[in-house]
Every structure is written in C-alpha cells, then in structure tokens.
Amino acid sequence: MYIKPFLVEEWMNAHETGARYNIAETCVDSVSLNELRELAGVDGRALWEEFCGRRLTYGDIEGAPALREGICGLYRTISPGCVIPTHGAAGANHHVFCSLIDPGDHVVSVMPTYQQLYSIPESFGARVSPLPLREENGYLPDPDELRRLVTPGTKMICLNNPNNPTGALMSGELLRQLAEIAREADAYLLCDEVYRHLNQEDGWSESIADLYDKGISVSSMSKVFSLAGLRLGWIATRDREALKAFMSRRDYNLISCGMIDEYVAAAALRSREALLARSRRIVRENLAVLDAWIDSEPMLRYVRPRAGTTALVHYDHPMDSYEFCTRMYKETGAFVTPGDCFGQPRTMRIGYACDAQVLRDGLEAVSRFLRTLER
Ligand SMILES: Cc1ncc(COP(=O)(O)O)c(C=O)c1O
C-alpha cells in the first residue's frame, strides 16, 4: 500500500546525527535514567534489582495498571479502561487510523501539522480535506471553515494541539466549538496532544478526550516527559466502540508494550510534577531567548508560540526552504527543519526546547548564514 514519504522524518533521519547545532529536535531536552531517578526521587538500585528479578513475559497485555493510572492523572474524565498504551504517539496515531478508517471515508485534517494526520488516512483510501491554519489567524483553525468542510458523512476530524510546527494553542472554548461541529456530524475528533502541558502560561490546556465523548486523545512520554527512548505512547477515549476496535486491532499489531518501558513510564508519571516543572522551565526560558533573537533579526518574523517546543519562522528571502536549510547546515552547522516539510514555503521550523547553550549557538549560526544572504 503506497504512502507518501514522511518529509519531516526523512529530513531528520538524513541530518540529525551529524548536526553541529541541533535546533530541529522537538522533544524537551531528553533525560537519562540517572537524571530521571534524581528528578523522580527513585532509588536506582532497588529499581534495577526489581528489573533483574522479573521474568520478561508479555506483561499486562492491556498495559501495566500503574501506567494506565498515571496516564489517567493527565485527564479529568479518563479511567484506566479508556487508555490504550502504544508504541509512541506515532504508533497511537497509526493505530487510530488503521482501526477506524476505511477506504472512501471522509477525513478533515488541520494543515500544517505532523504528516501522519493526513498522509496515513489518505494511504488507507480516505478522502482528506485540509483545514488550513493561517498565519493571519495565529495558526488557529476557523470554526466556520471547518463547518463548511464537514458533511454528515465525515468520519473523523484531526487536530493537533498544541500545534507542531507553529506552537499555536487552541483554547478550551475553541476546542468546544470544534467538538460541537464534530458532534453534529457524529464524527470522531482525534487530537494529537503530544505537546500538551507545555504552555507558556500557567495551567493545563484541555484535552479533547475530556470535552467530547467521541474525542480521541493521543500522547506519549517523548516530548513533555523527555523520554522518547521509551517509545511509549497512548490513546485515551471514552468512546466504547472505538476502544473495542483499538483493542481488537492491537492483538494483531502490538500484543503488549515492553514491560521495562511501561515500568519506567509509570515511575516518571508518578513524579510528573517534577518532570513537568523541568520541562516548563526549559520551554519558557528558551522561548525568551528565541524571541529576543527574532526581534534582533530584520529578515525574520514569526507568530510567537503559545505552547509546545517548536516555532515556524518566516525568512524574507526567495530561496526555497530545502535549499536554505541544506546550505545553512553545510556552511554553519545549524540544523533546523525546512518549512516545506509542512507545506510552508520560505519558513523554517526551529525546535527550541534543547539545551540552552545549543540553542544560543545554533541561533548565532543561523544569524551568520543570514548575513551571507544579505551580501
Ligand atoms: C505532533 C506529533 N505527534 C507525534 C509524534 C511522534 O511522537 P512519539 O515519539 O511519541 O512517537 C511527533 C514527533 O515529532 C509529533 O510532533
């Protein structure tokens, strides 16, 4: 079955390892098990001994109870039976589509966003209508535009909140409006929420799973909790039919997630406040650095992110974004992502949740490249 190449992942795979200044990464600066142990206040020796003493069976097929409990703590209305652990959010999104989408179905997806949300349903033979997120609207979806795209036959609407690449954040009020449109069509509303909890202002943003009975939330340990190496994500929904479809499909493509991964994730979620505090500090301090830099660069503009780890930065030059990013990478070592990976020409995506010094050095390298374009 044909699927379009995943542009952002192809770009990352090709350049990530050799990057001198990696300001393309989207995870909040990843932690080691040692750092996690310190942050979580876990006794490392006891943890290790417990691992070593365990028989490595398939574990709890539906997910370790401690993990599912920990995930429930991130929602207002979700109980353990509403949580399906998966291999990352990438596995979760894929699982949602392969469980619920048939050829000929109509799906609406915001754009720009993570390409899974439109290219996977398209590869399954669905008709996908893009719902554009526009700079002049702060990259937020327009409910009237969604209403015009949705028909009584629409099967699913796909959102991403906070948004990758723009860092736009939908309010609870806007999410409720979009959920109302989905309800009128009896459509599922999938929301990829991997950057949830990374708001620039205090407070948690709402999850679609708490707001709409056919809302499906996808998230993971990768971005907010800085543990991408666990490859652990989840789907959360109160919709019984969808849960049944997810569990049934899971017997074919997953069986269970890794016992060790689940164990570590459960420990991290028990100490979520410490991890969240660290992550929020990083994204807030680093966005201040990015913001000051954008202000000082006359060739650049952006819509200041309100959440997440990424910003979409426009540059005032006719060069194609792949050429711009490739030349910059080769000439200065600064590694960012071409906006064309998201259908956004003459832009670059900067991931600002990395180590603060790497961010500063990376931005300086971008500035050096911009100076060469002025000549
Ligand atoms: C919006 C979005 N969803 C899903 C993923 C995949 O995340 P995971 O590491 O949990 O598979 C990413 C990774 O960049 C992402 O940006």
PDB file of C-alpha atoms in Angstrom, residues 39-339:
ATOM      1  CA  LEU A  39      14.136  14.073  39.389  1.00  0.00           C
ATOM      2  CA  ALA A  40      11.715  11.363  40.464  1.00  0.00           C
ATOM      3  CA  GLY A  41      13.491  10.629  43.728  1.00  0.00           C
ATOM      4  CA  VAL A  42      13.556   6.915  42.870  1.00  0.00           C
ATOM      5  CA  ASP A  43      16.014   4.509  44.489  1.00  0.00           C
ATOM      6  CA  GLY A  44      18.001   3.356  41.457  1.00  0.00           C
ATOM      7  CA  ARG A  45      19.427   0.204  42.989  1.00  0.00           C
ATOM      8  CA  ALA A  46      16.000  -1.047  44.069  1.00  0.00           C
ATOM      9  CA  LEU A  47      14.655  -0.247  40.595  1.00  0.00           C
ATOM     10  CA  TRP A  48      17.467  -2.145  38.890  1.00  0.00           C
ATOM     11  CA  GLU A  49      17.140  -5.130  41.200  1.00  0.00           C
ATOM     12  CA  GLU A  50      13.446  -5.267  40.566  1.00  0.00           C
ATOM     13  CA  PHE A  51      14.066  -5.303  36.785  1.00  0.00           C
ATOM     14  CA  CYS A  52      16.661  -8.020  37.062  1.00  0.00           C
ATOM     15  CA  GLY A  53      14.392 -10.225  39.140  1.00  0.00           C
ATOM     16  CA  ARG A  54      11.480 -10.007  36.737  1.00  0.00           C
ATOM     17  CA  ARG A  55      10.641 -12.648  34.160  1.00  0.00           C
ATOM     18  CA  LEU A  56      10.310 -10.911  30.815  1.00  0.00           C
ATOM     19  CA  THR A  57       6.853 -12.121  29.824  1.00  0.00           C
ATOM     20  CA  TYR A  58       4.445 -10.110  27.642  1.00  0.00           C
ATOM     21  CA  GLY A  59       3.438  -8.362  30.888  1.00  0.00           C
ATOM     22  CA  ASP A  60      -0.015  -6.868  31.282  1.00  0.00           C
ATOM     23  CA  ILE A  61      -1.475  -7.177  27.814  1.00  0.00           C
ATOM     24  CA  GLU A  62      -3.674  -4.084  28.150  1.00  0.00           C
ATOM     25  CA  GLY A  63      -0.919  -2.073  29.839  1.00  0.00           C
ATOM     26  CA  ALA A  64       0.516  -2.094  33.368  1.00  0.00           C
ATOM     27  CA  PRO A  65      -2.111  -0.849  35.869  1.00  0.00           C
ATOM     28  CA  ALA A  66       0.362   1.672  37.345  1.00  0.00           C
ATOM     29  CA  LEU A  67       0.995   3.117  33.882  1.00  0.00           C
ATOM     30  CA  ARG A  68      -2.686   3.426  32.998  1.00  0.00           C
ATOM     31  CA  GLU A  69      -3.374   5.042  36.385  1.00  0.00           C
ATOM     32  CA  GLY A  70      -0.546   7.502  35.771  1.00  0.00           C
ATOM     33  CA  ILE A  71      -1.946   8.396  32.348  1.00  0.00           C
ATOM     34  CA  CYS A  72      -5.432   8.926  33.835  1.00  0.00           C
ATOM     35  CA  GLY A  73      -3.901  11.577  36.083  1.00  0.00           C
ATOM     36  CA  LEU A  74      -3.380  13.723  32.969  1.00  0.00           C
ATOM     37  CA  TYR A  75      -7.127  13.846  32.228  1.00  0.00           C
ATOM     38  CA  ARG A  76     -10.298  14.816  34.091  1.00  0.00           C
ATOM     39  CA  THR A  77     -12.677  12.092  32.884  1.00  0.00           C
ATOM     40  CA  ILE A  78     -10.486   9.201  31.749  1.00  0.00           C
ATOM     41  CA  SER A  79     -10.432   5.921  33.707  1.00  0.00           C
ATOM     42  CA  PRO A  80      -7.858   3.126  33.195  1.00  0.00           C
ATOM     43  CA  GLY A  81     -10.181   1.191  30.872  1.00  0.00           C
ATOM     44  CA  CYS A  82     -10.183   4.181  28.494  1.00  0.00           C
ATOM     45  CA  VAL A  83      -6.384   4.088  27.981  1.00  0.00           C
ATOM     46  CA  ILE A  84      -4.631   2.049  25.267  1.00  0.00           C
ATOM     47  CA  PRO A  85      -0.809   2.030  25.541  1.00  0.00           C
ATOM     48  CA  THR A  86       1.013   2.052  22.189  1.00  0.00           C
ATOM     49  CA  HIS A  87       4.489   2.351  20.718  1.00  0.00           C
ATOM     50  CA  GLY A  88       4.869   6.123  20.912  1.00  0.00           C
ATOM     51  CA  ALA A  89       2.368   8.680  19.710  1.00  0.00           C
ATOM     52  CA  ALA A  90       3.452   7.654  16.213  1.00  0.00           C
ATOM     53  CA  GLY A  91       2.113   4.164  16.978  1.00  0.00           C
ATOM     54  CA  ALA A  92      -1.011   5.663  18.566  1.00  0.00           C
ATOM     55  CA  ASN A  93      -1.920   7.826  15.554  1.00  0.00           C
ATOM     56  CA  HIS A  94      -1.325   4.951  13.181  1.00  0.00           C
ATOM     57  CA  HIS A  95      -3.389   2.651  15.374  1.00  0.00           C
ATOM     58  CA  VAL A  96      -6.338   5.072  15.440  1.00  0.00           C
ATOM     59  CA  PHE A  97      -6.412   5.307  11.652  1.00  0.00           C
ATOM     60  CA  CYS A  98      -5.976   1.622  10.934  1.00  0.00           C
ATOM     61  CA  SER A  99      -8.705   0.767  13.465  1.00  0.00           C
ATOM     62  CA  LEU A 100     -11.311   3.321  12.362  1.00  0.00           C
ATOM     63  CA  ILE A 101     -10.694   4.499   8.784  1.00  0.00           C
ATOM     64  CA  ASP A 102     -11.983   2.632   5.719  1.00  0.00           C
ATOM     65  CA  PRO A 103     -11.407   3.379   2.016  1.00  0.00           C
ATOM     66  CA  GLY A 104     -13.790   6.106   0.859  1.00  0.00           C
ATOM     67  CA  ASP A 105     -14.193   7.682   4.315  1.00  0.00           C
ATOM     68  CA  HIS A 106     -14.059  11.446   4.589  1.00  0.00           C
ATOM     69  CA  VAL A 107     -11.452  12.884   6.969  1.00  0.00           C
ATOM     70  CA  VAL A 108     -10.662  16.540   7.695  1.00  0.00           C
ATOM     71  CA  SER A 109      -7.196  17.425   8.956  1.00  0.00           C
ATOM     72  CA  VAL A 110      -5.592  20.688  10.029  1.00  0.00           C
ATOM     73  CA  MET A 111      -2.554  21.736   7.993  1.00  0.00           C
ATOM     74  CA  PRO A 112       0.273  22.378   8.739  1.00  0.00           C
ATOM     75  CA  THR A 113       0.688  19.568  11.203  1.00  0.00           C
ATOM     76  CA  TYR A 114       2.522  16.284  11.778  1.00  0.00           C
ATOM     77  CA  GLN A 115       2.157  14.485   8.447  1.00  0.00           C
ATOM     78  CA  GLN A 116       0.753  11.281   9.962  1.00  0.00           C
ATOM     79  CA  LEU A 117      -2.563  13.058  10.469  1.00  0.00           C
ATOM     80  CA  TYR A 118      -3.288  13.418   6.761  1.00  0.00           C
ATOM     81  CA  SER A 119      -0.975  11.035   4.888  1.00  0.00           C
ATOM     82  CA  ILE A 120      -1.965   7.868   6.789  1.00  0.00           C
ATOM     83  CA  PRO A 121      -5.742   8.216   6.238  1.00  0.00           C
ATOM     84  CA  GLU A 122      -5.018   9.164   2.615  1.00  0.00           C
ATOM     85  CA  SER A 123      -2.945   5.988   2.189  1.00  0.00           C
ATOM     86  CA  PHE A 124      -5.900   3.961   3.506  1.00  0.00           C
ATOM     87  CA  GLY A 125      -8.051   5.346   0.681  1.00  0.00           C
ATOM     88  CA  ALA A 126      -9.793   8.093   2.654  1.00  0.00           C
ATOM     89  CA  ARG A 127     -10.642  11.434   1.065  1.00  0.00           C
ATOM     90  CA  VAL A 128      -8.797  14.020   3.139  1.00  0.00           C
ATOM     91  CA  SER A 129      -9.894  17.681   3.203  1.00  0.00           C
ATOM     92  CA  PRO A 130      -7.263  20.076   4.559  1.00  0.00           C
ATOM     93  CA  LEU A 131      -8.339  22.661   7.122  1.00  0.00           C
ATOM     94  CA  PRO A 132      -5.700  25.387   6.663  1.00  0.00           C
ATOM     95  CA  LEU A 133      -4.127  27.070   9.685  1.00  0.00           C
ATOM     96  CA  ARG A 134      -3.233  30.589   8.600  1.00  0.00           C
ATOM     97  CA  GLU A 135      -0.583  32.947   9.903  1.00  0.00           C
ATOM     98  CA  GLU A 136      -3.058  35.869   9.977  1.00  0.00           C
ATOM     99  CA  ASN A 137      -5.285  33.799  12.288  1.00  0.00           C
ATOM    100  CA  GLY A 138      -2.410  32.913  14.650  1.00  0.00           C
ATOM    101  CA  TYR A 139      -2.422  29.408  13.070  1.00  0.00           C
ATOM    102  CA  LEU A 140      -5.710  28.579  14.773  1.00  0.00           C
ATOM    103  CA  PRO A 141      -8.474  26.733  12.902  1.00  0.00           C
ATOM    104  CA  ASP A 142     -11.507  28.765  11.838  1.00  0.00           C
ATOM    105  CA  PRO A 143     -14.705  27.019  13.044  1.00  0.00           C
ATOM    106  CA  ASP A 144     -16.726  28.458  10.110  1.00  0.00           C
ATOM    107  CA  GLU A 145     -14.246  26.980   7.667  1.00  0.00           C
ATOM    108  CA  LEU A 146     -14.471  23.616   9.434  1.00  0.00           C
ATOM    109  CA  ARG A 147     -18.279  23.771   9.312  1.00  0.00           C
ATOM    110  CA  ARG A 148     -18.096  24.236   5.532  1.00  0.00           C
ATOM    111  CA  LEU A 149     -15.808  21.192   5.121  1.00  0.00           C
ATOM    112  CA  VAL A 150     -17.687  18.781   7.385  1.00  0.00           C
ATOM    113  CA  THR A 151     -20.593  16.807   5.902  1.00  0.00           C
ATOM    114  CA  PRO A 152     -22.958  14.307   7.576  1.00  0.00           C
ATOM    115  CA  GLY A 153     -20.642  11.576   6.187  1.00  0.00           C
ATOM    116  CA  THR A 154     -17.406  12.921   7.717  1.00  0.00           C
ATOM    117  CA  LYS A 155     -15.806  10.125   9.741  1.00  0.00           C
ATOM    118  CA  MET A 156     -13.025  11.954  11.543  1.00  0.00           C
ATOM    119  CA  ILE A 157     -11.591  15.405  12.171  1.00  0.00           C
ATOM    120  CA  CYS A 158      -7.866  15.547  13.036  1.00  0.00           C
ATOM    121  CA  LEU A 159      -6.394  18.275  15.215  1.00  0.00           C
ATOM    122  CA  ASN A 160      -3.007  18.802  16.801  1.00  0.00           C
ATOM    123  CA  ASN A 161      -2.968  20.875  19.972  1.00  0.00           C
ATOM    124  CA  PRO A 162      -0.521  22.475  20.728  1.00  0.00           C
ATOM    125  CA  ASN A 163       0.449  22.533  17.076  1.00  0.00           C
ATOM    126  CA  ASN A 164       3.650  21.242  15.537  1.00  0.00           C
ATOM    127  CA  PRO A 165       5.221  23.219  13.788  1.00  0.00           C
ATOM    128  CA  THR A 166       3.686  26.586  14.806  1.00  0.00           C
ATOM    129  CA  GLY A 167       3.291  26.306  18.599  1.00  0.00           C
ATOM    130  CA  ALA A 168      -0.297  27.621  18.333  1.00  0.00           C
ATOM    131  CA  LEU A 169      -2.553  26.674  21.233  1.00  0.00           C
ATOM    132  CA  MET A 170      -6.322  26.224  20.968  1.00  0.00           C
ATOM    133  CA  SER A 171      -8.319  27.398  23.977  1.00  0.00           C
ATOM    134  CA  GLY A 172     -10.893  25.177  25.688  1.00  0.00           C
ATOM    135  CA  GLU A 173     -13.549  27.461  24.203  1.00  0.00           C
ATOM    136  CA  LEU A 174     -12.308  26.901  20.624  1.00  0.00           C
ATOM    137  CA  LEU A 175     -11.996  23.143  21.193  1.00  0.00           C
ATOM    138  CA  ARG A 176     -15.612  23.083  22.432  1.00  0.00           C
ATOM    139  CA  GLN A 177     -16.752  24.870  19.269  1.00  0.00           C
ATOM    140  CA  LEU A 178     -14.919  22.356  17.077  1.00  0.00           C
ATOM    141  CA  ALA A 179     -16.303  19.457  19.136  1.00  0.00           C
ATOM    142  CA  GLU A 180     -19.812  20.794  18.566  1.00  0.00           C
ATOM    143  CA  ILE A 181     -19.247  20.684  14.797  1.00  0.00           C
ATOM    144  CA  ALA A 182     -17.943  17.109  15.110  1.00  0.00           C
ATOM    145  CA  ARG A 183     -20.960  16.166  17.261  1.00  0.00           C
ATOM    146  CA  GLU A 184     -23.398  17.451  14.632  1.00  0.00           C
ATOM    147  CA  ALA A 185     -21.792  15.096  12.087  1.00  0.00           C
ATOM    148  CA  ASP A 186     -21.314  12.304  14.674  1.00  0.00           C
ATOM    149  CA  ALA A 187     -17.631  12.347  13.681  1.00  0.00           C
ATOM    150  CA  TYR A 188     -14.617  11.272  15.725  1.00  0.00           C
ATOM    151  CA  LEU A 189     -12.335  14.098  16.767  1.00  0.00           C
ATOM    152  CA  LEU A 190      -8.737  12.905  17.001  1.00  0.00           C
ATOM    153  CA  CYS A 191      -6.407  15.348  18.719  1.00  0.00           C
ATOM    154  CA  ASP A 192      -2.672  14.726  18.764  1.00  0.00           C
ATOM    155  CA  GLU A 193      -1.740  16.194  22.149  1.00  0.00           C
ATOM    156  CA  VAL A 194       1.940  15.217  22.443  1.00  0.00           C
ATOM    157  CA  TYR A 195       2.877  18.800  23.368  1.00  0.00           C
ATOM    158  CA  ARG A 196       0.069  19.274  25.888  1.00  0.00           C
ATOM    159  CA  HIS A 197       1.206  20.642  29.303  1.00  0.00           C
ATOM    160  CA  LEU A 198       3.945  22.729  27.671  1.00  0.00           C
ATOM    161  CA  ASN A 199       2.057  26.033  27.842  1.00  0.00           C
ATOM    162  CA  GLN A 200       3.898  29.303  28.148  1.00  0.00           C
ATOM    163  CA  GLU A 201       1.276  30.456  30.642  1.00  0.00           C
ATOM    164  CA  ASP A 202       0.318  28.575  33.789  1.00  0.00           C
ATOM    165  CA  GLY A 203      -2.380  25.920  33.823  1.00  0.00           C
ATOM    166  CA  TRP A 204      -3.090  22.777  31.806  1.00  0.00           C
ATOM    167  CA  SER A 205      -4.793  23.079  28.476  1.00  0.00           C
ATOM    168  CA  GLU A 206      -7.913  20.989  27.920  1.00  0.00           C
ATOM    169  CA  SER A 207      -7.837  17.543  26.346  1.00  0.00           C
ATOM    170  CA  ILE A 208     -10.325  16.621  23.653  1.00  0.00           C
ATOM    171  CA  ALA A 209     -10.962  13.314  25.486  1.00  0.00           C
ATOM    172  CA  ASP A 210     -12.458  15.290  28.400  1.00  0.00           C
ATOM    173  CA  LEU A 211     -14.544  17.586  26.208  1.00  0.00           C
ATOM    174  CA  TYR A 212     -16.209  15.291  23.689  1.00  0.00           C
ATOM    175  CA  ASP A 213     -17.468  11.726  24.032  1.00  0.00           C
ATOM    176  CA  LYS A 214     -16.093  10.808  20.581  1.00  0.00           C
ATOM    177  CA  GLY A 215     -12.884  12.731  21.259  1.00  0.00           C
ATOM    178  CA  ILE A 216      -9.680  10.682  20.936  1.00  0.00           C
ATOM    179  CA  SER A 217      -6.542  11.996  22.628  1.00  0.00           C
ATOM    180  CA  VAL A 218      -3.102  10.783  21.530  1.00  0.00           C
ATOM    181  CA  SER A 219       0.009  11.500  23.553  1.00  0.00           C
ATOM    182  CA  SER A 220       3.290   9.988  24.723  1.00  0.00           C
ATOM    183  CA  MET A 221       6.283  10.080  27.040  1.00  0.00           C
ATOM    184  CA  SER A 222       8.523  11.555  24.307  1.00  0.00           C
ATOM    185  CA  LYS A 223       8.137  15.333  24.272  1.00  0.00           C
ATOM    186  CA  VAL A 224       6.776  16.633  27.573  1.00  0.00           C
ATOM    187  CA  PHE A 225       8.426  13.964  29.716  1.00  0.00           C
ATOM    188  CA  SER A 226      11.717  13.913  27.747  1.00  0.00           C
ATOM    189  CA  LEU A 227      11.689  10.103  27.452  1.00  0.00           C
ATOM    190  CA  ALA A 228      11.437   9.397  23.697  1.00  0.00           C
ATOM    191  CA  GLY A 229      13.712   6.384  24.158  1.00  0.00           C
ATOM    192  CA  LEU A 230      10.914   4.544  25.918  1.00  0.00           C
ATOM    193  CA  ARG A 231       8.874   4.575  22.690  1.00  0.00           C
ATOM    194  CA  LEU A 232       5.741   4.635  24.785  1.00  0.00           C
ATOM    195  CA  GLY A 233       2.554   6.478  23.926  1.00  0.00           C
ATOM    196  CA  TRP A 234      -1.179   6.045  24.341  1.00  0.00           C
ATOM    197  CA  ILE A 235      -4.677   6.611  23.068  1.00  0.00           C
ATOM    198  CA  ALA A 236      -7.328   7.866  25.510  1.00  0.00           C
ATOM    199  CA  THR A 237     -11.031   7.999  24.712  1.00  0.00           C
ATOM    200  CA  ARG A 238     -14.383   7.397  26.379  1.00  0.00           C
ATOM    201  CA  ASP A 239     -15.921   6.039  23.174  1.00  0.00           C
ATOM    202  CA  ARG A 240     -16.665   2.338  23.819  1.00  0.00           C
ATOM    203  CA  GLU A 241     -16.883   1.326  20.149  1.00  0.00           C
ATOM    204  CA  ALA A 242     -13.549   2.944  19.334  1.00  0.00           C
ATOM    205  CA  LEU A 243     -11.937   1.303  22.390  1.00  0.00           C
ATOM    206  CA  LYS A 244     -13.205  -2.089  21.235  1.00  0.00           C
ATOM    207  CA  ALA A 245     -11.790  -1.513  17.742  1.00  0.00           C
ATOM    208  CA  PHE A 246      -8.436  -0.410  19.211  1.00  0.00           C
ATOM    209  CA  MET A 247      -8.133  -3.461  21.482  1.00  0.00           C
ATOM    210  CA  SER A 248      -9.128  -5.869  18.752  1.00  0.00           C
ATOM    211  CA  ARG A 249      -6.595  -4.430  16.257  1.00  0.00           C
ATOM    212  CA  ARG A 250      -3.921  -4.350  18.945  1.00  0.00           C
ATOM    213  CA  ASP A 251      -3.954  -8.148  19.210  1.00  0.00           C
ATOM    214  CA  TYR A 252      -2.761  -8.200  15.593  1.00  0.00           C
ATOM    215  CA  ASN A 253      -0.141  -5.482  15.557  1.00  0.00           C
ATOM    216  CA  LEU A 254       1.179  -4.989  19.072  1.00  0.00           C
ATOM    217  CA  ILE A 255       0.016  -7.560  21.690  1.00  0.00           C
ATOM    218  CA  SER A 256       1.552  -5.517  24.514  1.00  0.00           C
ATOM    219  CA  CYS A 257       4.110  -2.747  25.078  1.00  0.00           C
ATOM    220  CA  GLY A 258       7.512  -3.508  26.673  1.00  0.00           C
ATOM    221  CA  MET A 259       7.406  -4.299  30.402  1.00  0.00           C
ATOM    222  CA  ILE A 260      10.503  -2.253  31.167  1.00  0.00           C
ATOM    223  CA  ASP A 261       9.275   0.740  29.182  1.00  0.00           C
ATOM    224  CA  GLU A 262       5.946   0.671  30.987  1.00  0.00           C
ATOM    225  CA  TYR A 263       7.634   0.357  34.351  1.00  0.00           C
ATOM    226  CA  VAL A 264       9.873   3.379  33.775  1.00  0.00           C
ATOM    227  CA  ALA A 265       6.998   5.421  32.306  1.00  0.00           C
ATOM    228  CA  ALA A 266       4.823   4.648  35.341  1.00  0.00           C
ATOM    229  CA  ALA A 267       7.639   5.806  37.655  1.00  0.00           C
ATOM    230  CA  ALA A 268       8.020   9.013  35.621  1.00  0.00           C
ATOM    231  CA  LEU A 269       4.285   9.713  35.734  1.00  0.00           C
ATOM    232  CA  ARG A 270       4.239   9.220  39.488  1.00  0.00           C
ATOM    233  CA  SER A 271       6.735  12.103  39.612  1.00  0.00           C
ATOM    234  CA  ARG A 272       5.082  14.037  36.822  1.00  0.00           C
ATOM    235  CA  GLU A 273       5.109  17.357  38.676  1.00  0.00           C
ATOM    236  CA  ALA A 274       8.924  17.348  38.899  1.00  0.00           C
ATOM    237  CA  LEU A 275       9.271  16.459  35.210  1.00  0.00           C
ATOM    238  CA  LEU A 276       6.643  18.977  34.138  1.00  0.00           C
ATOM    239  CA  ALA A 277       8.307  21.721  36.178  1.00  0.00           C
ATOM    240  CA  ARG A 278      11.645  20.987  34.479  1.00  0.00           C
ATOM    241  CA  SER A 279      10.075  20.939  31.009  1.00  0.00           C
ATOM    242  CA  ARG A 280       8.096  24.137  31.552  1.00  0.00           C
ATOM    243  CA  ARG A 281      11.183  25.921  32.822  1.00  0.00           C
ATOM    244  CA  ILE A 282      13.117  24.874  29.700  1.00  0.00           C
ATOM    245  CA  VAL A 283      10.447  25.893  27.182  1.00  0.00           C
ATOM    246  CA  ARG A 284       9.787  29.223  28.914  1.00  0.00           C
ATOM    247  CA  GLU A 285      13.429  30.244  29.378  1.00  0.00           C
ATOM    248  CA  ASN A 286      14.344  29.116  25.872  1.00  0.00           C
ATOM    249  CA  LEU A 287      11.414  30.825  24.182  1.00  0.00           C
ATOM    250  CA  ALA A 288      12.561  34.104  25.762  1.00  0.00           C
ATOM    251  CA  VAL A 289      15.967  33.551  24.082  1.00  0.00           C
ATOM    252  CA  LEU A 290      14.328  32.751  20.736  1.00  0.00           C
ATOM    253  CA  ASP A 291      12.009  35.732  20.998  1.00  0.00           C
ATOM    254  CA  ALA A 292      14.826  38.206  21.641  1.00  0.00           C
ATOM    255  CA  TRP A 293      16.774  36.737  18.726  1.00  0.00           C
ATOM    256  CA  ILE A 294      13.818  37.029  16.316  1.00  0.00           C
ATOM    257  CA  ASP A 295      13.415  40.677  17.375  1.00  0.00           C
ATOM    258  CA  SER A 296      17.055  41.332  16.535  1.00  0.00           C
ATOM    259  CA  GLU A 297      16.864  39.738  13.059  1.00  0.00           C
ATOM    260  CA  PRO A 298      15.234  42.026  10.456  1.00  0.00           C
ATOM    261  CA  MET A 299      14.929  39.179   7.908  1.00  0.00           C
ATOM    262  CA  LEU A 300      12.784  37.061  10.244  1.00  0.00           C
ATOM    263  CA  ARG A 301       9.257  37.093  11.640  1.00  0.00           C
ATOM    264  CA  TYR A 302       7.041  34.599  13.449  1.00  0.00           C
ATOM    265  CA  VAL A 303       3.832  34.122  15.363  1.00  0.00           C
ATOM    266  CA  ARG A 304       5.136  33.720  18.904  1.00  0.00           C
ATOM    267  CA  PRO A 305       4.377  30.155  20.067  1.00  0.00           C
ATOM    268  CA  ARG A 306       1.961  29.870  22.990  1.00  0.00           C
ATOM    269  CA  ALA A 307       2.864  26.273  23.766  1.00  0.00           C
ATOM    270  CA  GLY A 308       4.885  23.249  22.650  1.00  0.00           C
ATOM    271  CA  THR A 309       8.536  23.135  21.626  1.00  0.00           C
ATOM    272  CA  THR A 310       8.594  24.457  18.056  1.00  0.00           C
ATOM    273  CA  ALA A 311       8.246  27.749  16.183  1.00  0.00           C
ATOM    274  CA  LEU A 312       7.631  28.369  12.500  1.00  0.00           C
ATOM    275  CA  VAL A 313       9.924  31.200  11.416  1.00  0.00           C
ATOM    276  CA  HIS A 314       9.457  33.098   8.124  1.00  0.00           C
ATOM    277  CA  TYR A 315      12.549  34.411   6.363  1.00  0.00           C
ATOM    278  CA  ASP A 316      12.438  37.291   3.921  1.00  0.00           C
ATOM    279  CA  HIS A 317      14.381  35.770   1.025  1.00  0.00           C
ATOM    280  CA  PRO A 318      13.226  33.991  -2.170  1.00  0.00           C
ATOM    281  CA  MET A 319      15.367  30.870  -1.530  1.00  0.00           C
ATOM    282  CA  ASP A 320      13.475  27.550  -1.352  1.00  0.00           C
ATOM    283  CA  SER A 321      13.370  26.249   2.241  1.00  0.00           C
ATOM    284  CA  TYR A 322      15.157  22.945   1.476  1.00  0.00           C
ATOM    285  CA  GLU A 323      17.999  24.836  -0.193  1.00  0.00           C
ATOM    286  CA  PHE A 324      18.054  27.390   2.632  1.00  0.00           C
ATOM    287  CA  CYS A 325      18.281  24.716   5.347  1.00  0.00           C
ATOM    288  CA  THR A 326      20.728  22.482   3.477  1.00  0.00           C
ATOM    289  CA  ARG A 327      23.127  25.320   2.689  1.00  0.00           C
ATOM    290  CA  MET A 328      22.905  26.632   6.228  1.00  0.00           C
ATOM    291  CA  TYR A 329      23.578  23.151   7.622  1.00  0.00           C
ATOM    292  CA  LYS A 330      26.646  22.701   5.413  1.00  0.00           C
ATOM    293  CA  GLU A 331      28.046  26.214   5.844  1.00  0.00           C
ATOM    294  CA  THR A 332      27.428  26.807   9.552  1.00  0.00           C
ATOM    295  CA  GLY A 333      26.344  23.503  11.162  1.00  0.00           C
ATOM    296  CA  ALA A 334      22.956  24.958  12.188  1.00  0.00           C
ATOM    297  CA  PHE A 335      20.295  22.263  11.822  1.00  0.00           C
ATOM    298  CA  VAL A 336      16.648  23.345  11.510  1.00  0.00           C
ATOM    299  CA  THR A 337      13.739  21.888   9.503  1.00  0.00           C
ATOM    300  CA  PRO A 338      12.592  23.262   6.122  1.00  0.00           C
ATOM    301  CA  GLY A 339       9.063  24.651   6.268  1.00  0.00           C
TER     302      GLY A 339
END
